[in-house]
Amino acid sequence: MINVLLSRGILKEDYMVDQLKDVIKSKHKVCILAFSFFEKITITKEAYDGYYKNGGEYYQKMIDSFAPYGIKENQISWIYYFDDTKETANFLTSEPNLGNSARTPILPALEIKRTEPEANLPAGP
């Protein structure tokens, strides 16, 4: 498994494609850990889902970001803060070649833990 830490969807930028084209391959599967929170966008589960799930702005940015490498939408899975448990995260990260996190580093699958949420962050499951 390869882990990639991102703060924004910059993978599709020419300079990134040039640097990563020998690392990210069209045969790879991708798992995105959608654990970033932006106060104005993801204050509730509904807002979070609208931003990160199919049809949302971030969702589409990530799909588009992997396109230059030949990775298609059906090769990408997601770990969602409100929906996934340690067990589902373990399952989703057991097969992908490439892990991607919005702002939070990907932890080894067995080490995914939630800490007490900060006062301005919604509580997870």
PDB file of C-alpha atoms in Angstrom:
ATOM      1  CA  MET A   1       0.000   0.000   0.000  1.00  0.00           C
ATOM      2  CA  ILE A   2       1.129   3.517  -0.798  1.00  0.00           C
ATOM      3  CA  ASN A   3      -0.074   6.424   1.355  1.00  0.00           C
ATOM      4  CA  VAL A   4      -0.455   9.950   0.008  1.00  0.00           C
ATOM      5  CA  LEU A   5      -1.182  12.879   2.333  1.00  0.00           C
ATOM      6  CA  LEU A   6      -2.936  15.788   0.648  1.00  0.00           C
ATOM      7  CA  SER A   7      -4.322  19.056   1.882  1.00  0.00           C
ATOM      8  CA  ARG A   8      -6.138  19.803  -1.372  1.00  0.00           C
ATOM      9  CA  GLY A   9      -6.904  18.132  -4.670  1.00  0.00           C
ATOM     10  CA  ILE A  10      -3.570  18.887  -6.363  1.00  0.00           C
ATOM     11  CA  LEU A  11      -2.915  15.448  -7.844  1.00  0.00           C
ATOM     12  CA  LYS A  12      -4.192  16.491 -11.267  1.00  0.00           C
ATOM     13  CA  GLU A  13      -1.837  19.466 -11.560  1.00  0.00           C
ATOM     14  CA  ASP A  14       0.756  18.962 -14.306  1.00  0.00           C
ATOM     15  CA  TYR A  15       3.712  19.251 -11.934  1.00  0.00           C
ATOM     16  CA  MET A  16       2.204  16.590  -9.642  1.00  0.00           C
ATOM     17  CA  VAL A  17       1.338  14.218 -12.501  1.00  0.00           C
ATOM     18  CA  ASP A  18       4.905  14.555 -13.768  1.00  0.00           C
ATOM     19  CA  GLN A  19       6.315  13.686 -10.325  1.00  0.00           C
ATOM     20  CA  LEU A  20       3.876  10.867  -9.500  1.00  0.00           C
ATOM     21  CA  LYS A  21       3.240   9.196 -12.869  1.00  0.00           C
ATOM     22  CA  ASP A  22       5.733   6.454 -12.021  1.00  0.00           C
ATOM     23  CA  VAL A  23       4.159   5.911  -8.588  1.00  0.00           C
ATOM     24  CA  ILE A  24       0.405   6.103  -9.247  1.00  0.00           C
ATOM     25  CA  LYS A  25      -0.619   3.566 -11.880  1.00  0.00           C
ATOM     26  CA  SER A  26      -3.894   3.053 -13.742  1.00  0.00           C
ATOM     27  CA  LYS A  27      -4.208  -0.453 -12.282  1.00  0.00           C
ATOM     28  CA  HIS A  28      -4.159   0.859  -8.698  1.00  0.00           C
ATOM     29  CA  LYS A  29      -7.144   0.926  -6.399  1.00  0.00           C
ATOM     30  CA  VAL A  30      -7.556   4.001  -4.211  1.00  0.00           C
ATOM     31  CA  CYS A  31      -9.073   4.498  -0.762  1.00  0.00           C
ATOM     32  CA  ILE A  32      -9.760   8.071   0.338  1.00  0.00           C
ATOM     33  CA  LEU A  33      -9.985   8.896   4.032  1.00  0.00           C
ATOM     34  CA  ALA A  34     -12.426  11.831   4.103  1.00  0.00           C
ATOM     35  CA  PHE A  35     -11.696  13.129   7.585  1.00  0.00           C
ATOM     36  CA  SER A  36     -11.177  16.859   7.009  1.00  0.00           C
ATOM     37  CA  PHE A  37     -13.598  19.326   8.484  1.00  0.00           C
ATOM     38  CA  PHE A  38     -14.265  22.808   7.240  1.00  0.00           C
ATOM     39  CA  GLU A  39     -16.525  24.701   9.636  1.00  0.00           C
ATOM     40  CA  LYS A  40     -18.713  26.343   7.003  1.00  0.00           C
ATOM     41  CA  ILE A  41     -19.092  23.172   4.920  1.00  0.00           C
ATOM     42  CA  THR A  42     -19.100  20.147   7.206  1.00  0.00           C
ATOM     43  CA  ILE A  43     -20.689  21.298  10.447  1.00  0.00           C
ATOM     44  CA  THR A  44     -23.412  18.604  10.278  1.00  0.00           C
ATOM     45  CA  LYS A  45     -23.546  15.053   8.942  1.00  0.00           C
ATOM     46  CA  GLU A  46     -25.871  16.218   6.174  1.00  0.00           C
ATOM     47  CA  ALA A  47     -23.434  18.955   5.132  1.00  0.00           C
ATOM     48  CA  TYR A  48     -20.515  16.533   5.354  1.00  0.00           C
ATOM     49  CA  ASP A  49     -22.345  14.013   3.150  1.00  0.00           C
ATOM     50  CA  GLY A  50     -23.215  16.735   0.647  1.00  0.00           C
ATOM     51  CA  TYR A  51     -19.552  17.706   0.366  1.00  0.00           C
ATOM     52  CA  TYR A  52     -17.812  14.301   0.472  1.00  0.00           C
ATOM     53  CA  LYS A  53     -20.277  11.857  -1.047  1.00  0.00           C
ATOM     54  CA  ASN A  54     -21.186  11.220  -4.686  1.00  0.00           C
ATOM     55  CA  GLY A  55     -22.311  14.492  -6.242  1.00  0.00           C
ATOM     56  CA  GLY A  56     -20.459  16.627  -3.700  1.00  0.00           C
ATOM     57  CA  GLU A  57     -17.725  19.128  -4.513  1.00  0.00           C
ATOM     58  CA  TYR A  58     -14.872  17.272  -2.806  1.00  0.00           C
ATOM     59  CA  TYR A  59     -16.007  13.918  -4.146  1.00  0.00           C
ATOM     60  CA  GLN A  60     -15.832  15.158  -7.709  1.00  0.00           C
ATOM     61  CA  LYS A  61     -12.476  16.893  -7.145  1.00  0.00           C
ATOM     62  CA  MET A  62     -10.970  13.623  -5.979  1.00  0.00           C
ATOM     63  CA  ILE A  63     -12.437  11.632  -8.875  1.00  0.00           C
ATOM     64  CA  ASP A  64     -11.070  14.243 -11.296  1.00  0.00           C
ATOM     65  CA  SER A  65      -7.687  14.277  -9.529  1.00  0.00           C
ATOM     66  CA  PHE A  66      -7.027  10.616 -10.247  1.00  0.00           C
ATOM     67  CA  ALA A  67      -8.196  10.752 -13.886  1.00  0.00           C
ATOM     68  CA  PRO A  68      -4.787  11.845 -15.283  1.00  0.00           C
ATOM     69  CA  TYR A  69      -3.324   8.600 -13.912  1.00  0.00           C
ATOM     70  CA  GLY A  70      -5.985   6.470 -15.624  1.00  0.00           C
ATOM     71  CA  ILE A  71      -7.770   5.656 -12.365  1.00  0.00           C
ATOM     72  CA  LYS A  72     -11.526   5.469 -12.801  1.00  0.00           C
ATOM     73  CA  GLU A  73     -14.268   6.214 -10.289  1.00  0.00           C
ATOM     74  CA  ASN A  74     -15.012   2.508  -9.763  1.00  0.00           C
ATOM     75  CA  GLN A  75     -11.428   2.009  -8.554  1.00  0.00           C
ATOM     76  CA  ILE A  76     -11.913   4.506  -5.709  1.00  0.00           C
ATOM     77  CA  SER A  77     -13.417   3.699  -2.313  1.00  0.00           C
ATOM     78  CA  TRP A  78     -14.039   6.084   0.571  1.00  0.00           C
ATOM     79  CA  ILE A  79     -13.847   5.987   4.352  1.00  0.00           C
ATOM     80  CA  TYR A  80     -16.446   8.372   5.764  1.00  0.00           C
ATOM     81  CA  TYR A  81     -16.132   9.906   9.225  1.00  0.00           C
ATOM     82  CA  PHE A  82     -19.784   9.498  10.222  1.00  0.00           C
ATOM     83  CA  ASP A  83     -20.484   6.171   8.520  1.00  0.00           C
ATOM     84  CA  ASP A  84     -17.457   3.929   8.818  1.00  0.00           C
ATOM     85  CA  THR A  85     -16.169   2.046  11.818  1.00  0.00           C
ATOM     86  CA  LYS A  86     -12.724   0.679  12.554  1.00  0.00           C
ATOM     87  CA  GLU A  87     -13.849  -2.590  11.003  1.00  0.00           C
ATOM     88  CA  THR A  88     -15.108  -1.062   7.757  1.00  0.00           C
ATOM     89  CA  ALA A  89     -11.995   1.110   7.542  1.00  0.00           C
ATOM     90  CA  ASN A  90      -9.837  -1.995   7.980  1.00  0.00           C
ATOM     91  CA  PHE A  91     -11.743  -3.737   5.213  1.00  0.00           C
ATOM     92  CA  LEU A  92     -11.555  -0.758   2.847  1.00  0.00           C
ATOM     93  CA  THR A  93      -7.822  -0.287   3.397  1.00  0.00           C
ATOM     94  CA  SER A  94      -6.938  -3.965   3.154  1.00  0.00           C
ATOM     95  CA  GLU A  95      -7.003  -4.083  -0.640  1.00  0.00           C
ATOM     96  CA  PRO A  96      -6.219  -0.641  -2.104  1.00  0.00           C
ATOM     97  CA  ASN A  97      -2.794   0.174  -3.436  1.00  0.00           C
ATOM     98  CA  LEU A  98      -3.100   3.849  -2.672  1.00  0.00           C
ATOM     99  CA  GLY A  99      -4.410   5.614   0.408  1.00  0.00           C
ATOM    100  CA  ASN A 100      -5.266   9.306   0.267  1.00  0.00           C
ATOM    101  CA  SER A 101      -6.201  11.637   3.057  1.00  0.00           C
ATOM    102  CA  ALA A 102      -7.538  15.136   2.794  1.00  0.00           C
ATOM    103  CA  ARG A 103      -5.582  16.548   5.765  1.00  0.00           C
ATOM    104  CA  THR A 104      -5.167  13.677   8.171  1.00  0.00           C
ATOM    105  CA  PRO A 105      -2.364  11.165   7.690  1.00  0.00           C
ATOM    106  CA  ILE A 106      -3.478   7.639   6.928  1.00  0.00           C
ATOM    107  CA  LEU A 107      -2.745   5.467   9.903  1.00  0.00           C
ATOM    108  CA  PRO A 108      -2.074   1.761   9.616  1.00  0.00           C
ATOM    109  CA  ALA A 109      -5.455   0.072   9.300  1.00  0.00           C
ATOM    110  CA  LEU A 110      -5.300  -1.454  12.779  1.00  0.00           C
ATOM    111  CA  GLU A 111      -4.458   1.871  14.360  1.00  0.00           C
ATOM    112  CA  ILE A 112      -7.419   3.945  13.163  1.00  0.00           C
ATOM    113  CA  LYS A 113      -8.795   5.579  16.300  1.00  0.00           C
ATOM    114  CA  ARG A 114     -11.080   8.467  17.040  1.00  0.00           C
ATOM    115  CA  THR A 115     -10.176  10.876  19.777  1.00  0.00           C
ATOM    116  CA  GLU A 116     -12.562  13.186  21.512  1.00  0.00           C
ATOM    117  CA  PRO A 117     -13.769  15.663  18.901  1.00  0.00           C
ATOM    118  CA  GLU A 118     -12.802  19.269  19.289  1.00  0.00           C
ATOM    119  CA  ALA A 119     -15.587  21.562  20.428  1.00  0.00           C
ATOM    120  CA  ASN A 120     -16.319  22.826  16.916  1.00  0.00           C
ATOM    121  CA  LEU A 121     -16.263  19.412  15.220  1.00  0.00           C
ATOM    122  CA  PRO A 122     -19.242  17.110  15.008  1.00  0.00           C
ATOM    123  CA  ALA A 123     -19.025  13.898  16.981  1.00  0.00           C
ATOM    124  CA  GLY A 124     -18.518  10.726  14.953  1.00  0.00           C
ATOM    125  CA  PRO A 125     -20.268   7.417  15.375  1.00  0.00           C
TER     126      PRO A 125
END
